[in-house]
Short mmCIF file of C-alpha atoms and ligand atoms in Angstrom, two decimals:
data_model
loop_
_atom_site.label_atom_id
_atom_site.label_comp_id
_atom_site.label_asym_id
_atom_site.label_seq_id
_atom_site.Cartn_x
_atom_site.Cartn_y
_atom_site.Cartn_z
CA MET B 1 -90.23 316.01 -65.36
CA ARG B 2 -90.50 319.79 -65.66
CA CYS B 3 -94.04 320.49 -66.24
CA THR B 4 -94.35 323.73 -68.12
CA TYR B 5 -97.04 325.19 -66.10
CA CYS B 6 -95.57 324.04 -62.69
CA MET B 7 -91.87 324.95 -62.91
CA PRO B 8 -89.24 326.77 -64.98
CA PRO B 9 -87.11 324.72 -67.54
CA GLU B 10 -84.03 324.83 -65.33
CA GLY B 11 -85.83 323.39 -62.48
CA ILE B 12 -86.06 324.70 -58.97
CA LYS B 13 -83.39 325.69 -56.38
CA LEU B 14 -82.20 322.66 -54.63
CA ILE B 15 -81.75 322.53 -50.89
CA PRO B 16 -78.96 320.90 -48.85
CA HIS B 17 -79.71 317.41 -47.82
CA GLN B 18 -79.43 318.27 -44.23
CA GLU B 19 -82.39 320.68 -44.48
CA VAL B 20 -84.64 317.95 -45.79
CA LEU B 21 -86.67 316.04 -43.07
CA HIS B 22 -85.50 312.37 -42.72
CA PHE B 23 -88.04 309.52 -42.50
CA GLY B 24 -87.86 309.40 -38.56
CA GLU B 25 -88.62 313.05 -38.41
CA ILE B 26 -91.56 312.78 -40.86
CA ARG B 27 -93.04 309.99 -38.85
CA GLU B 28 -92.69 311.84 -35.62
CA ILE B 29 -94.53 314.86 -37.08
CA VAL B 30 -97.32 312.70 -38.51
CA ARG B 31 -97.50 310.82 -35.33
CA ALA B 32 -98.30 314.18 -33.48
CA GLY B 33 -101.01 314.94 -35.96
CA ALA B 34 -102.32 311.47 -35.79
CA LEU B 35 -102.77 311.86 -32.17
CA LEU B 36 -104.95 314.88 -32.75
CA GLY B 37 -107.19 312.97 -35.11
CA ILE B 38 -105.53 313.11 -38.41
CA LYS B 39 -106.31 309.81 -40.29
CA SER B 40 -104.93 310.19 -43.68
CA ALA B 41 -101.37 310.87 -44.98
CA ARG B 42 -100.61 311.62 -48.54
CA LEU B 43 -97.10 311.62 -50.08
CA THR B 44 -96.61 314.07 -52.86
CA GLY B 45 -93.94 316.49 -53.91
CA GLY B 46 -91.84 317.23 -56.01
CA GLU B 47 -91.99 313.56 -57.19
CA PRO B 48 -92.28 311.30 -54.27
CA THR B 49 -91.25 308.14 -56.21
CA ILE B 50 -87.79 309.36 -56.69
CA ARG B 51 -87.08 309.74 -53.01
CA ARG B 52 -84.86 306.64 -52.14
CA ASP B 53 -86.51 303.84 -50.26
CA LEU B 54 -90.01 305.50 -50.29
CA SER B 55 -91.51 302.06 -49.40
CA ARG B 56 -89.90 302.31 -46.00
CA LEU B 57 -91.50 305.64 -45.23
CA ILE B 58 -94.92 304.29 -46.47
CA THR B 59 -94.58 301.42 -43.98
CA MET B 60 -93.41 303.75 -41.19
CA LEU B 61 -96.54 305.91 -41.73
CA LYS B 62 -98.86 303.00 -42.19
CA ASP B 63 -97.75 301.61 -38.88
CA ILE B 64 -98.90 304.53 -37.01
CA GLN B 65 -102.04 303.25 -35.28
CA GLU B 66 -104.34 306.15 -36.10
CA ILE B 67 -103.30 306.54 -39.67
CA GLU B 68 -106.11 304.71 -41.60
CA GLU B 69 -104.71 305.27 -45.06
CA VAL B 70 -101.45 306.38 -46.75
CA THR B 71 -101.71 307.58 -50.37
CA LEU B 72 -99.55 309.01 -53.07
CA THR B 73 -99.66 311.57 -55.77
CA THR B 74 -97.20 310.85 -58.57
CA ASN B 75 -96.41 311.37 -62.32
CA ALA B 76 -96.38 307.53 -62.61
CA LEU B 77 -93.15 307.43 -64.74
CA LEU B 78 -91.72 304.89 -62.41
CA LEU B 79 -94.69 303.16 -61.13
CA SER B 80 -94.67 300.17 -63.50
CA ARG B 81 -91.85 298.91 -61.35
CA LEU B 82 -92.76 300.31 -57.94
CA ALA B 83 -96.58 299.84 -57.70
CA LYS B 84 -96.48 296.33 -56.30
CA GLU B 85 -93.63 297.20 -53.97
CA TYR B 86 -95.58 300.24 -52.59
CA ARG B 87 -98.62 298.05 -52.20
CA ASP B 88 -96.74 295.43 -50.13
CA ALA B 89 -95.39 298.30 -48.11
CA GLY B 90 -98.79 299.26 -47.17
CA LEU B 91 -99.75 301.98 -49.76
CA ASP B 92 -103.55 302.34 -50.10
CA ARG B 93 -104.16 304.20 -53.31
CA VAL B 94 -102.59 306.60 -55.86
CA ASN B 95 -103.38 309.73 -57.64
CA ILE B 96 -101.71 310.21 -60.96
CA SER B 97 -101.11 313.30 -62.91
CA LEU B 98 -102.07 313.06 -66.61
CA ASP B 99 -102.57 316.25 -68.60
CA SER B 100 -102.61 314.81 -72.11
CA LEU B 101 -103.16 311.53 -73.92
CA ARG B 102 -101.14 312.57 -77.09
CA PRO B 103 -97.55 311.45 -76.72
CA ASP B 104 -96.09 314.59 -78.45
CA ARG B 105 -98.15 317.00 -76.45
CA PHE B 106 -97.51 315.11 -73.14
CA SER B 107 -93.87 315.34 -73.78
CA GLU B 108 -94.16 319.00 -74.52
CA ILE B 109 -96.27 319.84 -71.44
CA THR B 110 -93.83 317.78 -69.22
CA ARG B 111 -90.68 318.72 -70.99
CA GLY B 112 -89.64 315.32 -71.87
CA GLY B 113 -92.17 312.81 -70.10
CA ASP B 114 -92.83 309.53 -71.71
CA LEU B 115 -96.56 308.93 -71.97
CA LYS B 116 -96.04 305.23 -72.66
CA ALA B 117 -94.32 304.78 -69.30
CA VAL B 118 -97.17 306.67 -67.56
CA MET B 119 -99.74 304.45 -69.11
CA GLU B 120 -98.01 301.38 -68.04
CA GLY B 121 -97.61 302.94 -64.59
CA ILE B 122 -101.36 303.29 -64.56
CA GLN B 123 -102.03 299.64 -65.44
CA ALA B 124 -99.42 298.55 -62.90
CA ALA B 125 -101.30 300.45 -60.19
CA LEU B 126 -104.57 298.90 -61.26
CA ASP B 127 -102.95 295.34 -61.32
CA ALA B 128 -101.53 296.05 -57.80
CA GLY B 129 -104.86 297.09 -56.40
CA LEU B 130 -104.01 300.72 -55.63
CA SER B 131 -107.53 301.68 -55.97
CA PRO B 132 -109.52 303.91 -56.37
CA ILE B 133 -106.98 305.42 -58.88
CA LYS B 134 -107.63 309.01 -59.66
CA LEU B 135 -106.18 310.59 -62.80
CA ASN B 136 -105.66 314.38 -62.27
CA ALA B 137 -105.77 316.65 -65.36
CA VAL B 138 -105.20 320.32 -64.91
CA VAL B 139 -107.22 321.88 -67.73
CA ILE B 140 -105.55 324.90 -69.52
CA PRO B 141 -107.38 326.61 -72.33
CA GLY B 142 -105.46 326.37 -75.61
CA PHE B 143 -103.14 323.84 -74.10
CA ASN B 144 -105.00 320.72 -73.58
CA ASP B 145 -108.69 321.66 -73.33
CA ASP B 146 -109.46 319.90 -76.58
CA GLU B 147 -108.81 316.43 -74.87
CA VAL B 148 -111.39 316.62 -72.03
CA GLU B 149 -113.60 314.26 -73.89
CA ASP B 150 -110.84 311.76 -74.66
CA MET B 151 -109.87 311.81 -70.99
CA ALA B 152 -113.44 311.15 -69.75
CA ARG B 153 -113.41 308.05 -72.19
CA LEU B 154 -110.71 306.65 -69.94
CA THR B 155 -113.30 305.96 -67.32
CA ILE B 156 -115.56 303.70 -69.42
CA GLU B 157 -113.64 300.37 -69.65
CA ARG B 158 -111.53 300.62 -66.44
CA PRO B 159 -112.24 301.68 -62.96
CA LEU B 160 -110.34 304.92 -63.41
CA HIS B 161 -111.49 308.25 -61.93
CA VAL B 162 -110.52 311.33 -63.93
CA ARG B 163 -110.52 314.58 -62.16
CA TYR B 164 -110.42 317.86 -63.87
CA ILE B 165 -108.64 320.62 -61.84
CA GLU B 166 -108.74 324.20 -62.54
CA PHE B 167 -105.52 325.82 -63.25
CA MET B 168 -104.23 327.67 -60.23
CA PRO B 169 -102.10 330.85 -60.36
CA ILE B 170 -99.04 329.11 -58.83
CA GLY B 171 -95.99 328.04 -60.86
CA ASP B 172 -95.92 329.83 -64.11
CA ARG B 173 -97.53 333.17 -63.41
CA ARG B 174 -97.02 334.40 -66.93
CA LEU B 175 -98.91 331.35 -68.53
CA HIS B 176 -101.66 331.90 -66.01
CA LYS B 177 -102.00 335.56 -66.98
CA GLU B 178 -102.18 334.49 -70.72
CA LYS B 179 -104.30 331.48 -70.49
CA LYS B 180 -106.40 331.57 -67.33
CA TYR B 181 -108.56 328.73 -66.45
CA ILE B 182 -111.71 326.95 -67.61
CA ARG B 183 -114.68 327.10 -65.23
CA THR B 184 -115.89 323.77 -64.02
CA SER B 185 -119.42 324.77 -65.02
CA GLU B 186 -118.31 325.32 -68.66
CA LEU B 187 -116.57 321.81 -68.61
CA ILE B 188 -119.58 319.96 -67.28
CA GLU B 189 -121.69 321.55 -69.98
CA ARG B 190 -119.33 320.38 -72.57
CA LEU B 191 -119.06 316.83 -71.37
CA ASN B 192 -122.89 316.60 -70.98
CA GLN B 193 -123.12 317.36 -74.48
CA ALA B 194 -120.67 314.55 -75.41
CA PHE B 195 -121.92 311.93 -73.02
CA SER B 196 -124.97 311.60 -70.82
CA LEU B 197 -123.66 312.24 -67.47
CA GLU B 198 -125.31 311.19 -64.31
CA THR B 199 -124.35 312.14 -60.64
CA ALA B 200 -122.05 309.51 -58.94
CA GLU B 201 -121.82 308.53 -55.46
CA LYS B 202 -118.82 310.00 -53.71
CA GLY B 203 -116.30 307.11 -53.37
CA VAL B 204 -113.42 306.72 -51.07
CA GLY B 205 -111.07 309.65 -51.12
CA MET B 206 -113.07 311.68 -53.54
CA GLY B 207 -112.46 314.84 -51.46
CA PRO B 208 -113.46 318.12 -52.63
CA ALA B 209 -114.37 316.83 -56.28
CA ARG B 210 -117.89 317.08 -57.68
CA THR B 211 -118.50 313.54 -59.10
CA TYR B 212 -120.31 312.31 -62.19
CA LYS B 213 -120.37 309.22 -64.28
CA ILE B 214 -120.76 308.45 -68.03
CA ARG B 215 -123.78 306.05 -68.01
CA GLY B 216 -122.56 302.37 -67.71
CA ALA B 217 -118.91 303.40 -67.03
CA LYS B 218 -116.62 301.70 -64.61
CA GLY B 219 -115.02 304.89 -63.32
CA THR B 220 -116.20 308.31 -62.57
CA ILE B 221 -115.35 311.82 -63.50
CA GLY B 222 -114.87 314.75 -61.02
CA PHE B 223 -114.26 318.39 -60.98
CA ILE B 224 -112.19 320.35 -58.60
CA SER B 225 -113.11 323.97 -58.78
CA SER B 226 -110.35 325.42 -56.55
CA ILE B 227 -110.82 328.78 -57.99
CA SER B 228 -114.40 329.41 -59.30
CA GLU B 229 -116.08 327.77 -56.34
CA HIS B 230 -113.50 327.35 -53.67
CA PHE B 231 -113.92 324.88 -50.94
CA CYS B 232 -111.76 326.37 -48.30
CA GLY B 233 -114.67 326.14 -45.66
CA SER B 234 -114.43 322.41 -45.67
CA CYS B 235 -110.68 321.96 -46.14
CA ASN B 236 -109.19 319.93 -43.57
CA ARG B 237 -105.51 319.46 -44.88
CA LEU B 238 -102.29 320.53 -43.68
CA ARG B 239 -98.98 320.22 -45.86
CA LEU B 240 -95.73 319.33 -44.33
CA SER B 241 -92.90 320.58 -46.72
CA SER B 242 -89.93 318.49 -47.25
CA ASP B 243 -87.93 321.31 -45.38
CA GLY B 244 -90.24 320.96 -42.37
CA TRP B 245 -92.82 323.67 -42.56
CA LEU B 246 -96.41 322.77 -41.79
CA ARG B 247 -98.45 324.75 -44.14
CA SER B 248 -102.08 325.59 -43.53
CA CYS B 249 -102.97 326.85 -46.99
CA LEU B 250 -101.46 325.92 -50.36
CA PHE B 251 -101.97 329.47 -51.41
CA ASN B 252 -100.25 331.38 -48.57
CA GLU B 253 -96.63 330.68 -47.78
CA LYS B 254 -96.73 332.80 -44.73
CA LEU B 255 -99.34 330.75 -42.98
CA ALA B 256 -96.87 327.97 -41.93
CA VAL B 257 -95.28 326.68 -38.74
CA ASP B 258 -91.76 325.50 -38.47
CA MET B 259 -91.69 322.04 -37.22
CA LYS B 260 -88.25 321.05 -38.04
CA THR B 261 -86.31 323.54 -35.63
CA PRO B 262 -88.38 322.57 -32.63
CA LEU B 263 -88.17 318.85 -33.42
CA ARG B 264 -84.34 318.99 -33.89
CA ASN B 265 -84.10 320.82 -30.59
CA GLY B 266 -85.78 317.97 -28.78
CA ALA B 267 -89.38 319.01 -28.81
CA SER B 268 -91.61 316.57 -27.09
CA LEU B 269 -94.65 314.95 -28.83
CA ASP B 270 -96.99 317.12 -26.83
CA GLU B 271 -94.98 320.20 -28.00
CA LEU B 272 -95.47 319.07 -31.60
CA LYS B 273 -99.06 318.59 -31.08
CA GLU B 274 -99.29 322.10 -29.90
CA LEU B 275 -97.51 323.25 -33.05
CA PHE B 276 -100.01 321.28 -35.21
CA MET B 277 -102.90 323.14 -33.28
CA LYS B 278 -101.14 326.35 -34.07
CA ALA B 279 -101.00 325.39 -37.85
CA ALA B 280 -104.68 324.36 -37.90
CA GLY B 281 -105.58 327.54 -36.03
CA ILE B 282 -104.12 329.80 -38.82
CA LYS B 283 -106.07 328.28 -41.63
CA PRO B 284 -107.63 331.04 -43.45
CA ILE B 285 -111.26 331.27 -44.09
CA GLY B 286 -110.86 331.60 -47.85
CA HIS B 287 -108.38 332.30 -50.65
CA GLU B 288 -108.69 335.32 -53.00
CA LEU B 289 -107.34 333.68 -56.14
CA ASP B 290 -110.03 334.74 -58.32
CA THR B 291 -110.05 338.38 -57.26
CA ARG B 292 -106.44 339.27 -56.72
CA THR B 293 -104.48 340.67 -59.58
CA GLU B 294 -101.06 340.42 -58.33
CA LEU B 295 -99.93 337.20 -56.62
CA ASP B 296 -96.99 336.67 -54.47
CA PHE B 297 -96.10 333.08 -54.63
CA GLU B 298 -92.62 332.39 -54.69
CA ARG B 299 -92.64 328.65 -54.70
CA THR B 300 -94.02 326.24 -57.40
CA MET B 301 -96.52 323.53 -56.41
CA SER B 302 -93.52 321.17 -56.61
CA GLN B 303 -91.65 323.05 -53.92
CA ILE B 304 -94.67 323.28 -51.76
CA GLY B 305 -95.15 319.57 -51.94
CA GLY B 306 -96.53 317.94 -48.83
N1 SAM R 401 -94.89 314.99 -59.05
C1 SAM R 401 -96.26 314.49 -58.59
C2 SAM R 401 -97.21 314.70 -59.66
O1 SAM R 401 -96.82 314.82 -60.82
O2 SAM R 401 -98.45 314.31 -59.53
C3 SAM R 401 -96.80 315.12 -57.35
C4 SAM R 401 -96.61 316.69 -57.33
S1 SAM R 401 -97.49 317.63 -58.47
C5 SAM R 401 -96.87 319.42 -58.09
C6 SAM R 401 -99.24 317.65 -57.84
C7 SAM R 401 -100.29 318.02 -58.77
O3 SAM R 401 -100.25 319.48 -58.68
C8 SAM R 401 -100.18 317.58 -60.20
O4 SAM R 401 -101.29 317.01 -60.49
C9 SAM R 401 -100.12 318.83 -60.95
O5 SAM R 401 -100.78 318.92 -62.24
C10 SAM R 401 -100.59 319.88 -59.90
N2 SAM R 401 -100.40 321.29 -60.25
C11 SAM R 401 -99.11 321.83 -60.46
N3 SAM R 401 -99.25 323.09 -60.67
C12 SAM R 401 -100.68 323.57 -60.62
C13 SAM R 401 -101.29 324.57 -60.96
N4 SAM R 401 -100.76 325.73 -61.29
N5 SAM R 401 -102.62 324.55 -60.96
C14 SAM R 401 -103.25 323.34 -60.60
N6 SAM R 401 -102.64 322.16 -60.31
C15 SAM R 401 -101.38 322.15 -60.43
#
């Protein structure tokens, strides 16, 4: 897919295969982090399901003693045939991106994505027990904000957890200038008028989301206010890019540590642990996305990956 708000139609610049970390290298880096207390590994991208033999990586990460859960963020296009295989390989749960429930609009936003395949993927994930399943919707004014109520309805009959994400100024900068984002407070007010919302308990992996529930629903709805009420103070994430950089913040490319070069030069596990500490040490206190006018992101979300 080539989601319009995330990447240009021609896609992104590809990097040579040898620059991409191989599975053994990824495992070694995650192992160093795990020895320092990291308990959860999430595979994202890009689109992780198109990496050949991803199940093998899932098992390799799950086999690290200190790693308690391995999770995946995916567009779900291929999930109907892969969900069970991933579950058997050790995958704990999935996050699925879903920005529209209208086939035409979905295809337009994703430049060709097939909504039916995604819906089948969601059902396959439920059947395989990859729960709790979160559906992530980036809400963009004049783009898909008229569907927030329909998305909330998905949580009534099935244990699906819809999370509305504020549109962040990475990827398509022009679109962001034009459309901006909808504040969580505004969305909650709207949804409260349509349904009677109650505060829900934070379940497994609910991370930074503020979580509510439509009365009697099986699933929950959550809000991730990355911009209007950032949660940088409690952010405990580090992202490893496919080309081997350990990034301390999604929003600042410069706050990253090269893991690949030392690893390929024979760094020991202790040396990798030190590099992890370095990356954690340069985590910024907070981002300035709501106040900065000019942004200097060179990479799209899909290139940042993690
Ligand atoms: N391909 C996978 C997928 O579709 O979920 C994983 C990678 S995708 C870049 C991860 C998530 O980032 C998706 O839910 C996507 O909607 C979100 N995303 C991309 N650009 C964004 C932006 N500018 N603001 C907020 N979220 C964004």
